Short mmCIF file of C-alpha atoms in Angstrom, two decimals:
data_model
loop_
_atom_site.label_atom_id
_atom_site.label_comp_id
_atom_site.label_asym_id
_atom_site.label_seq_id
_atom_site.Cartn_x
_atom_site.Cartn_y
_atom_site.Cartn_z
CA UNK J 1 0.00 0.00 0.00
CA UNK J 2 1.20 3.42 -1.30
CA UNK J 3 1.53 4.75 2.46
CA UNK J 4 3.06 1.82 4.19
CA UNK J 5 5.41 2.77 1.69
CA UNK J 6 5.58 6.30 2.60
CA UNK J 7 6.28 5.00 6.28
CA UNK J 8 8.55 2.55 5.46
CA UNK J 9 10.68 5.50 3.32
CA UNK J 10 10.05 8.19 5.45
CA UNK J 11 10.65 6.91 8.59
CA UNK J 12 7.93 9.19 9.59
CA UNK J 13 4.13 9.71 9.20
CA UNK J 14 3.56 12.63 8.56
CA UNK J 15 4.15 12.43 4.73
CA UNK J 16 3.13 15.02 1.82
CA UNK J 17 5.72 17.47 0.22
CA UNK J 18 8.69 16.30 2.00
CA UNK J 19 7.99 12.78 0.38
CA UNK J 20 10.72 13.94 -2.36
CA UNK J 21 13.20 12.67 0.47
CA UNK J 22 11.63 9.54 0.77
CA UNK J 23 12.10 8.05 -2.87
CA UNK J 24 13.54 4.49 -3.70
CA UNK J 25 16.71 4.56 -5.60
CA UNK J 26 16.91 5.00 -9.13
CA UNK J 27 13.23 6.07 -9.60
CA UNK J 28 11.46 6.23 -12.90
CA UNK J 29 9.35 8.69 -14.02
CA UNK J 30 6.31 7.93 -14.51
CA UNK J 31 3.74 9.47 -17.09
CA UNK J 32 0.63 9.34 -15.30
CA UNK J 33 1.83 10.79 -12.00
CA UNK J 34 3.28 13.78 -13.88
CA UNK J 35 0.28 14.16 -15.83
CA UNK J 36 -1.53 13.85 -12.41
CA UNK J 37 0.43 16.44 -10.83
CA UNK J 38 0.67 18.98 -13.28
CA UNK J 39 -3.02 19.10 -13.69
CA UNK J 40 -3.18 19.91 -9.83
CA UNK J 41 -0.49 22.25 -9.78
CA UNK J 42 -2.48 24.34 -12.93
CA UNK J 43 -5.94 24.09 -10.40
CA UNK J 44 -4.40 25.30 -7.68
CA UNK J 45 -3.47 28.18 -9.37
CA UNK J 46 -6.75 28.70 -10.56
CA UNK J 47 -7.71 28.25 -6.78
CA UNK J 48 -5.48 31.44 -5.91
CA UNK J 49 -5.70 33.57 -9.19
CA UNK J 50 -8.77 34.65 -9.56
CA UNK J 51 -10.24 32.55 -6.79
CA UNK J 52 -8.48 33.66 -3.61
CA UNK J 53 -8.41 37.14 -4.92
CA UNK J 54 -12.22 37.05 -5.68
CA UNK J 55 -13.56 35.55 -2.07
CA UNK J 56 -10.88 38.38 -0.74
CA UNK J 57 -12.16 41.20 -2.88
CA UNK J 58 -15.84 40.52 -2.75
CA UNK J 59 -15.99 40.81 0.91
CA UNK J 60 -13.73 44.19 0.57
CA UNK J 61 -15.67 47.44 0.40
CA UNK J 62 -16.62 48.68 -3.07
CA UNK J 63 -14.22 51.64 -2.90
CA UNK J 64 -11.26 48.90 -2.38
CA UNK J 65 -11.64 46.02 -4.50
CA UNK J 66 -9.09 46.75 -6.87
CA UNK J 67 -6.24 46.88 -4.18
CA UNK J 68 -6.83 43.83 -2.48
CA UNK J 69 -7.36 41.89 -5.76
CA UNK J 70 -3.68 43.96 -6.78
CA UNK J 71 -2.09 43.03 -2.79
CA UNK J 72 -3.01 39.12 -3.57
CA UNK J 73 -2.26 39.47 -7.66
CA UNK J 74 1.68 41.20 -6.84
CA UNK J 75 2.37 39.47 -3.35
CA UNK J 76 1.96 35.53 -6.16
CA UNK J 77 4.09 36.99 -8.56
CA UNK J 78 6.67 38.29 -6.08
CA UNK J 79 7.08 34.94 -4.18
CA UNK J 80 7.06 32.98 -7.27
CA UNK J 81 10.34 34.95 -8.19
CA UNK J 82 11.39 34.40 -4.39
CA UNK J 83 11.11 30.60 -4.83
CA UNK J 84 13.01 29.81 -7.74
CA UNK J 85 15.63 32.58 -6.49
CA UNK J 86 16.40 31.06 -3.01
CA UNK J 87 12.94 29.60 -1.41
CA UNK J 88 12.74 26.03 -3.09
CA UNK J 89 17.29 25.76 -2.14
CA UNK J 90 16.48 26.47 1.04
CA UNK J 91 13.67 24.29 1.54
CA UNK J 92 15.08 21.07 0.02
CA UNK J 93 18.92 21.34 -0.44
CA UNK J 94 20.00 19.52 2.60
CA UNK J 95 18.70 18.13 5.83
CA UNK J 96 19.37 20.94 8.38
CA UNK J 97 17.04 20.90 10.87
CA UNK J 98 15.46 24.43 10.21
CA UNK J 99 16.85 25.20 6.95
CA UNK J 100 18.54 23.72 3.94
CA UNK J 101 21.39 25.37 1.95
CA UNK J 102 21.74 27.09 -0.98
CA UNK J 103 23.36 24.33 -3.52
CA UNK J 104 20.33 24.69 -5.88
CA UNK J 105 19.68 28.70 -5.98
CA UNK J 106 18.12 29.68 -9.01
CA UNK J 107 17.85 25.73 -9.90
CA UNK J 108 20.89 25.47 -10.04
CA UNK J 109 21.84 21.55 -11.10
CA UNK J 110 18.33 21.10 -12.17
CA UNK J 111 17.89 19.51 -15.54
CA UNK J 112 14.97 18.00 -17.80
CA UNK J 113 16.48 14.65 -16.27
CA UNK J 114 15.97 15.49 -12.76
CA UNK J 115 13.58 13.54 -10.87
CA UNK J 116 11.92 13.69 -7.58
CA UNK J 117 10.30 10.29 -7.07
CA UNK J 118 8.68 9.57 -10.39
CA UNK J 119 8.44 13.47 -10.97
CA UNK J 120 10.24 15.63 -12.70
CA UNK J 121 11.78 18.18 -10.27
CA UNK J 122 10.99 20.78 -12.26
CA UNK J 123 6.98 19.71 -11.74
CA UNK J 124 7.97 18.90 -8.05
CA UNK J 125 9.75 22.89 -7.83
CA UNK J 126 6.37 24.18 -9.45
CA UNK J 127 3.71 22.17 -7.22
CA UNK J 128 5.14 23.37 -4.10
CA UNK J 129 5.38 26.57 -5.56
CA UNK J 130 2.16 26.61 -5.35
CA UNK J 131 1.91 26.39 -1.69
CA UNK J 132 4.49 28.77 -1.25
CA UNK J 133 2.49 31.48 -3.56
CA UNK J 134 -0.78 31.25 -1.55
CA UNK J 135 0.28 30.96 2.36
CA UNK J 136 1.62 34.58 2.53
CA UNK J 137 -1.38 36.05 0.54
CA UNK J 138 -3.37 34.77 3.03
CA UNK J 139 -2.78 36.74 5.56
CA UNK J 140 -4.25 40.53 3.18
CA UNK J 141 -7.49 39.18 4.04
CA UNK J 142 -6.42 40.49 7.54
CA UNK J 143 -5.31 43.72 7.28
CA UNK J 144 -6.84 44.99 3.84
CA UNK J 145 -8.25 48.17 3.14
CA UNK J 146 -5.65 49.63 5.20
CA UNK J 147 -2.36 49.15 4.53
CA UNK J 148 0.32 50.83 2.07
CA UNK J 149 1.11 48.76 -1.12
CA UNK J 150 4.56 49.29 -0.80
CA UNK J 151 4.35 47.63 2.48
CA UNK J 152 2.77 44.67 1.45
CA UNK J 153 4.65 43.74 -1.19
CA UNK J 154 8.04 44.17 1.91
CA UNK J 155 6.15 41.94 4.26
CA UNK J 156 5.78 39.20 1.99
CA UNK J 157 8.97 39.19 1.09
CA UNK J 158 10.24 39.15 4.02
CA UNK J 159 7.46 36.89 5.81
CA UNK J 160 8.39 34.09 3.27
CA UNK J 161 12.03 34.26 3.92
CA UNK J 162 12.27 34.54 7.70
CA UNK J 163 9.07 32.17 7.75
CA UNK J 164 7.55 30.05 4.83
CA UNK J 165 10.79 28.94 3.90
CA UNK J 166 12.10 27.93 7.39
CA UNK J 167 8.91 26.18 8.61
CA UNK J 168 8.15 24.43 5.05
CA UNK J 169 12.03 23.07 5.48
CA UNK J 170 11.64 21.70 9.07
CA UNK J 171 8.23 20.13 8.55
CA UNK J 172 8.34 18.59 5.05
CA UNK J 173 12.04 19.53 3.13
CA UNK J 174 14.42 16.87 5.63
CA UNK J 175 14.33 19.19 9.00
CA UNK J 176 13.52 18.11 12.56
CA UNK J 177 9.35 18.34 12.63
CA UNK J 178 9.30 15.60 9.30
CA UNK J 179 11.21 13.19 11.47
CA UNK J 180 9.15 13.63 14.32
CA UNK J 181 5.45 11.51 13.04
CA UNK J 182 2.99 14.40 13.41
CA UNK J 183 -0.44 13.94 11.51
CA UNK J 184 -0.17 16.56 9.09
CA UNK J 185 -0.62 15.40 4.89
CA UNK J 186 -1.58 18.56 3.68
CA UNK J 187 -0.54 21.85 5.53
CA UNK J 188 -2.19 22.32 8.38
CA UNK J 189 0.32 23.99 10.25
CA UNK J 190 2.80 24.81 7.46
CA UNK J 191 0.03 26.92 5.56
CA UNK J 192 -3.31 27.62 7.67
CA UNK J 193 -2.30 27.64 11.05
CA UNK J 194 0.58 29.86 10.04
CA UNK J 195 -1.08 31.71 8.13
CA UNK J 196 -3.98 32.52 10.52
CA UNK J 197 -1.77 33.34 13.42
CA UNK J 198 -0.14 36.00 11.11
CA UNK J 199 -3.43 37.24 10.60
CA UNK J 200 -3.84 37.65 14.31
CA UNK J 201 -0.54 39.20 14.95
CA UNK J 202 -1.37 41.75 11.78
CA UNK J 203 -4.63 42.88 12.95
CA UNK J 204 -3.47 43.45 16.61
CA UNK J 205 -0.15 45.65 15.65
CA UNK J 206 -1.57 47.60 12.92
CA UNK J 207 -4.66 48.08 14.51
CA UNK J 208 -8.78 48.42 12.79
CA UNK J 209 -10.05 50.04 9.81
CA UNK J 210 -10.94 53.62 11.00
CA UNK J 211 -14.48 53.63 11.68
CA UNK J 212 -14.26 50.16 12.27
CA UNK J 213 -17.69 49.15 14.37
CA UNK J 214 -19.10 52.64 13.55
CA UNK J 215 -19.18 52.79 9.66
CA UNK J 216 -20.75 49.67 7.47
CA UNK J 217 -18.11 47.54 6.32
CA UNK J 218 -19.78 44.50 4.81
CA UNK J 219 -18.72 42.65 1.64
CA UNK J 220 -19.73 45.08 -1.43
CA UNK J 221 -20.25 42.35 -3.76
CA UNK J 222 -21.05 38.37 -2.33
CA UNK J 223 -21.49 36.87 -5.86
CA UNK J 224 -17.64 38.20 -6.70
CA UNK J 225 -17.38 35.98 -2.84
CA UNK J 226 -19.59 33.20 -3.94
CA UNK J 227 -17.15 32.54 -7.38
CA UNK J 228 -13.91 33.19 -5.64
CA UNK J 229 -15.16 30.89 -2.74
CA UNK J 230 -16.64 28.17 -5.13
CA UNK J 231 -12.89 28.13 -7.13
CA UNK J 232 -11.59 27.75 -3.83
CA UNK J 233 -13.07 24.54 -3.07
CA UNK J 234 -12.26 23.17 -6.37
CA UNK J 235 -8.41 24.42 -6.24
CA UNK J 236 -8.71 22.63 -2.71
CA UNK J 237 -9.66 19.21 -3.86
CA UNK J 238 -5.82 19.44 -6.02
CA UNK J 239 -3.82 21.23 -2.99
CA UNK J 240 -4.80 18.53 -1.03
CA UNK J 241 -5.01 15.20 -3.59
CA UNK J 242 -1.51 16.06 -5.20
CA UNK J 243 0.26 15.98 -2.35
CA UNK J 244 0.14 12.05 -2.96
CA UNK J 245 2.78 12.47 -5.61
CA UNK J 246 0.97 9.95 -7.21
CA UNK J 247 -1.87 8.99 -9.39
CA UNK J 248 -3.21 5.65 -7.26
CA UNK J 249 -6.58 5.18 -5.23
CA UNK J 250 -4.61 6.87 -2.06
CA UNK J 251 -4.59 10.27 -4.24
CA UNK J 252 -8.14 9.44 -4.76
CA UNK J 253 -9.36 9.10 -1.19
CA UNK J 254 -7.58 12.30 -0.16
CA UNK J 255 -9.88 14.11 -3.03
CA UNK J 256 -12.84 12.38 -1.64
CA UNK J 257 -12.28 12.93 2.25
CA UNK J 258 -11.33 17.04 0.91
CA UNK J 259 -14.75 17.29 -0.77
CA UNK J 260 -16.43 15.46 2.37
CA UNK J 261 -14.57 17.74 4.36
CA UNK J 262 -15.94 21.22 2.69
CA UNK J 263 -19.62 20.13 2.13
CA UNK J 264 -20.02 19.10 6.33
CA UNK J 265 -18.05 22.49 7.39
CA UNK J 266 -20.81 24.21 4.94
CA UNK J 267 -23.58 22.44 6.41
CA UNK J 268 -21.83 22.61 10.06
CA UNK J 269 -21.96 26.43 9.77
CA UNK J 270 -25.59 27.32 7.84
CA UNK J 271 -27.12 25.04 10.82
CA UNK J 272 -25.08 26.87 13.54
CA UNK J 273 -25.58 30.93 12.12
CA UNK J 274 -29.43 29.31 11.45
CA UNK J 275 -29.79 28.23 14.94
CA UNK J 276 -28.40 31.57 16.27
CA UNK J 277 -29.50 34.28 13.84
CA UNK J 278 -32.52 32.28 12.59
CA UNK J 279 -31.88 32.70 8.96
CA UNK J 280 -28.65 30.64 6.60
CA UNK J 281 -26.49 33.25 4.81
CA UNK J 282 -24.64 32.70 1.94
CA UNK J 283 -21.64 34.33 3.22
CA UNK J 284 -21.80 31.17 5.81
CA UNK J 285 -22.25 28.34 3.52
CA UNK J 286 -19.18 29.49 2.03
CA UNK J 287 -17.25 30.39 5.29
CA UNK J 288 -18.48 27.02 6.40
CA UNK J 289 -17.03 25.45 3.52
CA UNK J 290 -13.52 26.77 4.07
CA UNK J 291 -13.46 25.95 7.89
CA UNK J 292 -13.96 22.59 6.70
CA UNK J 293 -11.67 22.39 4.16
CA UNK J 294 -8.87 24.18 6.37
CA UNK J 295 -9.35 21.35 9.14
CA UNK J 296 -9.07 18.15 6.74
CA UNK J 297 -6.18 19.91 5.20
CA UNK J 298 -4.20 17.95 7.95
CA UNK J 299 -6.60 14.58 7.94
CA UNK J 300 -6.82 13.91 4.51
CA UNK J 301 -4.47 11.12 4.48
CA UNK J 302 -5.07 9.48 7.36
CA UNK J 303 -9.10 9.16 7.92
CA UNK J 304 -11.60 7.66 6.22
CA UNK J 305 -14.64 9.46 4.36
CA UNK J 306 -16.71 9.24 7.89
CA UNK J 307 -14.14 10.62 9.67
CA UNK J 308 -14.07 13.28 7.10
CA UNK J 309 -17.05 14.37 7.30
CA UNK J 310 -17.17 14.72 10.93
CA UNK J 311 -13.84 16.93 11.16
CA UNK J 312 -16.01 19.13 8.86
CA UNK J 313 -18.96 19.42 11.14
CA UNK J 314 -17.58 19.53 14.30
CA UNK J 315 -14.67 22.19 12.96
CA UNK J 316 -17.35 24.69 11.86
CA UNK J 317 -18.84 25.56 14.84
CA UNK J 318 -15.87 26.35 16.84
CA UNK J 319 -15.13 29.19 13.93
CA UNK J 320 -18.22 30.45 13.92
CA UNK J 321 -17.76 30.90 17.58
CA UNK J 322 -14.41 32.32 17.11
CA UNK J 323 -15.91 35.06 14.58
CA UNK J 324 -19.19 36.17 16.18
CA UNK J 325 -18.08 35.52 20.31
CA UNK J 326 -14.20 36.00 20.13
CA UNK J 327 -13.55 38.89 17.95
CA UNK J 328 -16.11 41.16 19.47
CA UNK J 329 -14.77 40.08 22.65
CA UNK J 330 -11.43 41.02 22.25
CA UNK J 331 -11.78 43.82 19.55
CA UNK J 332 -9.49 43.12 16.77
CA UNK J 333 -10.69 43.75 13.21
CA UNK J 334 -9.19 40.72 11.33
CA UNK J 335 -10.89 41.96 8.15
CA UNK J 336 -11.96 38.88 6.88
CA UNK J 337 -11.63 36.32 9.62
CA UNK J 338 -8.43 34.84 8.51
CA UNK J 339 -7.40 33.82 12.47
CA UNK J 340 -10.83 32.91 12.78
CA UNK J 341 -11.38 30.10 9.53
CA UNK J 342 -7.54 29.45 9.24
CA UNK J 343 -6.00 29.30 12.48
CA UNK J 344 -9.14 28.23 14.36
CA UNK J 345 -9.74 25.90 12.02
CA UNK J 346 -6.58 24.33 12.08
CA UNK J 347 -6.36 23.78 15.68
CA UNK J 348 -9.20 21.82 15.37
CA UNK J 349 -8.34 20.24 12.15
CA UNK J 350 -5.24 18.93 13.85
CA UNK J 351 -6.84 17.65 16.91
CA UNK J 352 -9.21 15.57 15.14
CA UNK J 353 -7.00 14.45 13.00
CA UNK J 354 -5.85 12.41 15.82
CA UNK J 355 -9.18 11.38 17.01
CA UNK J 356 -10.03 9.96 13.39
CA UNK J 357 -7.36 9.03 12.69
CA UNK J 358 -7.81 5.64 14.86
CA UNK J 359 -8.79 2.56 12.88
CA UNK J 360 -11.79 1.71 15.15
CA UNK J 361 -12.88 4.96 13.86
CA UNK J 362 -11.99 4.72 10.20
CA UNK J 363 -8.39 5.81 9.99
CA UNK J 364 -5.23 4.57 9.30
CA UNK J 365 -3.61 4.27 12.93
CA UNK J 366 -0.54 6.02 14.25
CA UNK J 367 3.08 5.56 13.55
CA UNK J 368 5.82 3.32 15.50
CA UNK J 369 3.12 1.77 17.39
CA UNK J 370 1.90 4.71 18.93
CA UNK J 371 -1.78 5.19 20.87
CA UNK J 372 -4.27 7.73 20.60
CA UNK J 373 -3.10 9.92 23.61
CA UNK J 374 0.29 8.89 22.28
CA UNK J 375 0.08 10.99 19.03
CA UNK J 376 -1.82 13.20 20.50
CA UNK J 377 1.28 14.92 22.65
CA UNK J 378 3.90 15.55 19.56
CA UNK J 379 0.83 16.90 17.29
CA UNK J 380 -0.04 19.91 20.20
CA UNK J 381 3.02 20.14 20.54
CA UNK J 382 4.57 20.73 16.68
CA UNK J 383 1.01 23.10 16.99
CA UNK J 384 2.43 25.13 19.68
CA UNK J 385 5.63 25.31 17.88
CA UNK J 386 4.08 26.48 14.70
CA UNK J 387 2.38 28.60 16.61
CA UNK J 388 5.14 30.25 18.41
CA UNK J 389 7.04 30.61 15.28
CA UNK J 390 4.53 32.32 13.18
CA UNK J 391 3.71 34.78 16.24
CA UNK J 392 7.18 36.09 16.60
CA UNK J 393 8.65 35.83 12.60
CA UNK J 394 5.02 38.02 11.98
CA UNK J 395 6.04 40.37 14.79
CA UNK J 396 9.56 40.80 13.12
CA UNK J 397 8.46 41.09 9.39
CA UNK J 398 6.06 43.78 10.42
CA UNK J 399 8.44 45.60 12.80
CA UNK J 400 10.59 45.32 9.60
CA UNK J 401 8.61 46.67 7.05
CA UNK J 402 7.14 49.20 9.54
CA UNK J 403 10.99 50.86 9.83
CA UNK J 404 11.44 50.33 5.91
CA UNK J 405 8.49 51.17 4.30
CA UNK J 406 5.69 52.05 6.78
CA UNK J 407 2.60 50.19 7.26
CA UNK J 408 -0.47 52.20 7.25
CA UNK J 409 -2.58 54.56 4.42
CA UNK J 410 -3.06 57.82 5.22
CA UNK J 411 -6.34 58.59 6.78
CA UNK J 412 -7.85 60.54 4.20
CA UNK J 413 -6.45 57.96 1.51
CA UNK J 414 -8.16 55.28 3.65
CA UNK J 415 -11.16 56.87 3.48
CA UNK J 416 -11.18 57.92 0.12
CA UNK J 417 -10.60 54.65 -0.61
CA UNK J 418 -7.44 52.35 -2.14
CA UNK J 419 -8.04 51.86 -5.67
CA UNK J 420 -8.24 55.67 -6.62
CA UNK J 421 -4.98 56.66 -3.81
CA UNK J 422 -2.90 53.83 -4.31
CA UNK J 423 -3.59 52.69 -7.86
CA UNK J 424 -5.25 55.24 -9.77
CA UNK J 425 -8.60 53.52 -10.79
CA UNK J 426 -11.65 52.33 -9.82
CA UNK J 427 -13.64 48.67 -9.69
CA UNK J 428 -16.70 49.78 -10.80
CA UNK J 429 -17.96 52.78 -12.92
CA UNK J 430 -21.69 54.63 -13.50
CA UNK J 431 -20.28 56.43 -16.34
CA UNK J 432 -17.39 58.30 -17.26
CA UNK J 433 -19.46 61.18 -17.43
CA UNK J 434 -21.84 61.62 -14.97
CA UNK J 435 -19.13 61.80 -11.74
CA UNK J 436 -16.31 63.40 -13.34
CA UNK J 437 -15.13 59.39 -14.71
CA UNK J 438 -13.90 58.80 -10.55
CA UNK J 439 -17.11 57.78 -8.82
CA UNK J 440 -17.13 54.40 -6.92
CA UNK J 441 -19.96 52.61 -7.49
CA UNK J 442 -21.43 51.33 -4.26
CA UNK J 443 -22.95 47.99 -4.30
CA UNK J 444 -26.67 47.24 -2.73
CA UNK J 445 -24.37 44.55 -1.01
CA UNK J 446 -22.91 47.40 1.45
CA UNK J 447 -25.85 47.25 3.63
CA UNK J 448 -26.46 43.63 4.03
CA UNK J 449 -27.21 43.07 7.40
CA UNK J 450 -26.41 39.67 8.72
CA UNK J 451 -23.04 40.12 6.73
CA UNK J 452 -22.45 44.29 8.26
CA UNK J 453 -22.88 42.11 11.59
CA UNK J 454 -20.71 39.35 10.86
CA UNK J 455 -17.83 41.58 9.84
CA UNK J 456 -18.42 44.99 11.82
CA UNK J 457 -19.88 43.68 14.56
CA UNK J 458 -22.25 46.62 14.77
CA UNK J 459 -24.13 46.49 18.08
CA UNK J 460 -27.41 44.75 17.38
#
């Protein structure tokens, strides 16, 4: 079986990208998992341009749609560079345990010939580009609509470096987390637990939107949401199912327990925000959805499609507790509930990973012989560390880029709006006569209420 193999290899069981140090010797390649592969790497691209930049920018305000799909667009491209120039050296030239070297900058010593398991590297360096391009841009959908272009582009840059790369190294490119058997296939704590506790750290040191719980905020457009959202369950299905490396029926169960994943978190969340604000949104089927999909990131591989569908369900309501109890609570205006979905979601994700992952409940068991409770100690623990790490490298990149660049828009540019300050246009137009060719259109969606709630948290 395709993971006893990965076991036997590895030495470890926590398995996905770092599986290119687990190959046999003298691999062939083989057609069908390139083929395989390279169709997932081309859908997860899809899932981040246009579909993260569409869920992003249809829950922005009318008046700043084009910057946030420009932040997410330019932060892609600027990484992509980033990985070929030093990212993808440091992640998997040489087993340090927190970073590689830099014998393959640039691709250096890569050739058509190259192979990573039955890959090509070159398809190996561009699949795991992919994750690399869409954890940092993450984190906009926490501070948007209020943060200098110049400055996002710096924190990126130097968030990958000081971050991505490091943590993508020790948990799946040779360092000390791959050799350590946490329950982790797809990037739980690599991508969305990272990820969300960036957001966290973001919104609490550059602080809320002005007017932020005075002025409507909701998303100007939710069928720009619903499309980017929709593409985001699709790309997921490929994030998660090529991480097999392999076209087989294990690939094929990791698509399935995905999908299961995202339709209970949607269903998990409508009944919860039904049960508590007696009417289903559409902005929660979706946000339900993601949950989901952000807690079988880690499970994937190692429960069964029962178990799958209950990390969905049970994930969901935790977030929507974390968006509508916790962040009023405590008063930080994580734009679009990044910490909430991403790093909630992933705490829980990883915990029931465990759970499921028993075989009296479905799942494929532990590694080196280990219990329940037995797993259950290194996975909090590699959480705590991810944690820990993505609190303090977010701390320094911003502290960074704050003494380089500055962080924040002017007020009057923030309330003018982005796309006219920053970039010199507008998303939407009435016509280029009747308000001078500058008017902002603003959408009926601007006064939704059960989304102006959700994201505002206006009293009432």
């Amino acid at each position: 079986m395709y993971l006893k193999k990965m076991i036997r290899l590895a030495g470890a069981f926590a398995a996905l990208p770092g599986l290119a140090l687990a190959q046999e010797a003298e691999p062939a390649l083989s057609a069908g998992d390139t083929a395989f592969v390279a169709t997932c790497a081309l859908i997860v691209m899809l899932m981040m341009l246009p579909g993260l930049g569409l869920f992003y920018a249809g829950m922005a305000r009318s008046k700043n749609v084009l910057s946030v799909l420009t932040q997410i667009f330019a932060s892609i491209a600027l990484i992509c560079i980033l990985w070929i120039a030093y990212g993808y050296s440091l992640f998997i030239d040489g087993t340090g345990p927190v970073l590689g070297g830099l014998g393959k900058v640039f691709l250096a010593g890569v050739t058509q010939d190259s192979l990573t398991g039955t890959l090509p590297e070159y398809l190996y360096v561009l699949f795991m580009m992919m994750f690399a391009a869409i954890t940092p841009p993450l984190i906009i959908g926490a501070f948007a609509e209020r943060v200098k272009f110049s400055a996002v582009l710096v924190f990126m840059a130097v968030w990958f470096t000081i971050n991505y790369v490091p943590m993508a190294h020790m948990a799946w490119g040779g360092g000390w987390v791959f050799h350590v058997g946490v329950l982790d296939f797809a990037g739980g704590n690599v991508v969305h637990l990272n990820a969300g506790m960036a957001a966290l750290v973001c919104a609490l040191v550059i602080g809320p939107r002005r007017g932020w719980r005075t002025t409507m905020m909701a998303p100007h457009n939710m069928t720009m949401t619903y499309s980017g959202g929709a593409m985001l369950w699709v790309g997921w299905l490929a994030f998660c199912g090529g991480c097999a490396l392999a076209a087989n029926g294990f690939s094929a169960l990791i698509m399935l327990n995905t999908m299961l994943g995202g339709a209970a978190g949607a269903l998990g969340w409508m009944v919860t925000e039904w049960i508590h604000r007696k009417r289903p949104s559409t902005f929660g089927v979706l946000s339900g959805a993601i949950a989901g999909l952000v807690a079988i990131t880690p499970a994937c591989g190692f429960v069964g499609p029962a178990g799958a569908i209950l990390v969905g369900l049970l994930t969901a309501p935790v977030c929507v507790f974390a968006v509508e109890v916790m962040k009023p609570k405590f008063g930080y205006d994580d734009s679009f509930d990044v910490f909430g979905v991403h790093g909630v979601g992933a705490v829980v994700g990883g915990i029931l990973t465990v759970i499921f992952a028993a075989p009296v409940l479905g799942g494929t068991g532990f590694p080196e012989g280990r219990t329940m409770m037995g797993q259950m100690g290194p996975q909090l623990a590699i959480m705590a560390f991810s944690i820990l790490v993505s609190v303090v490298t977010t701390y320094i990149a911003l502290k960074i880029t704050a003494a380089l660049v500055g962080l924040r828009v002017e007020e009057e540019d923030e309330y003018t709006g982005l796309d006219t300050t920053t970039h010199g246009e507008t998303g939407y137009r009435l016509s280029d006569g009747a308000f001078g060719g500058n008017a902002v259109m603003t959408a009926p969606g601007e006064v939704a209420p059960v989304m102006a709630t959700r994201l505002n948290k206006v009293p009432g």
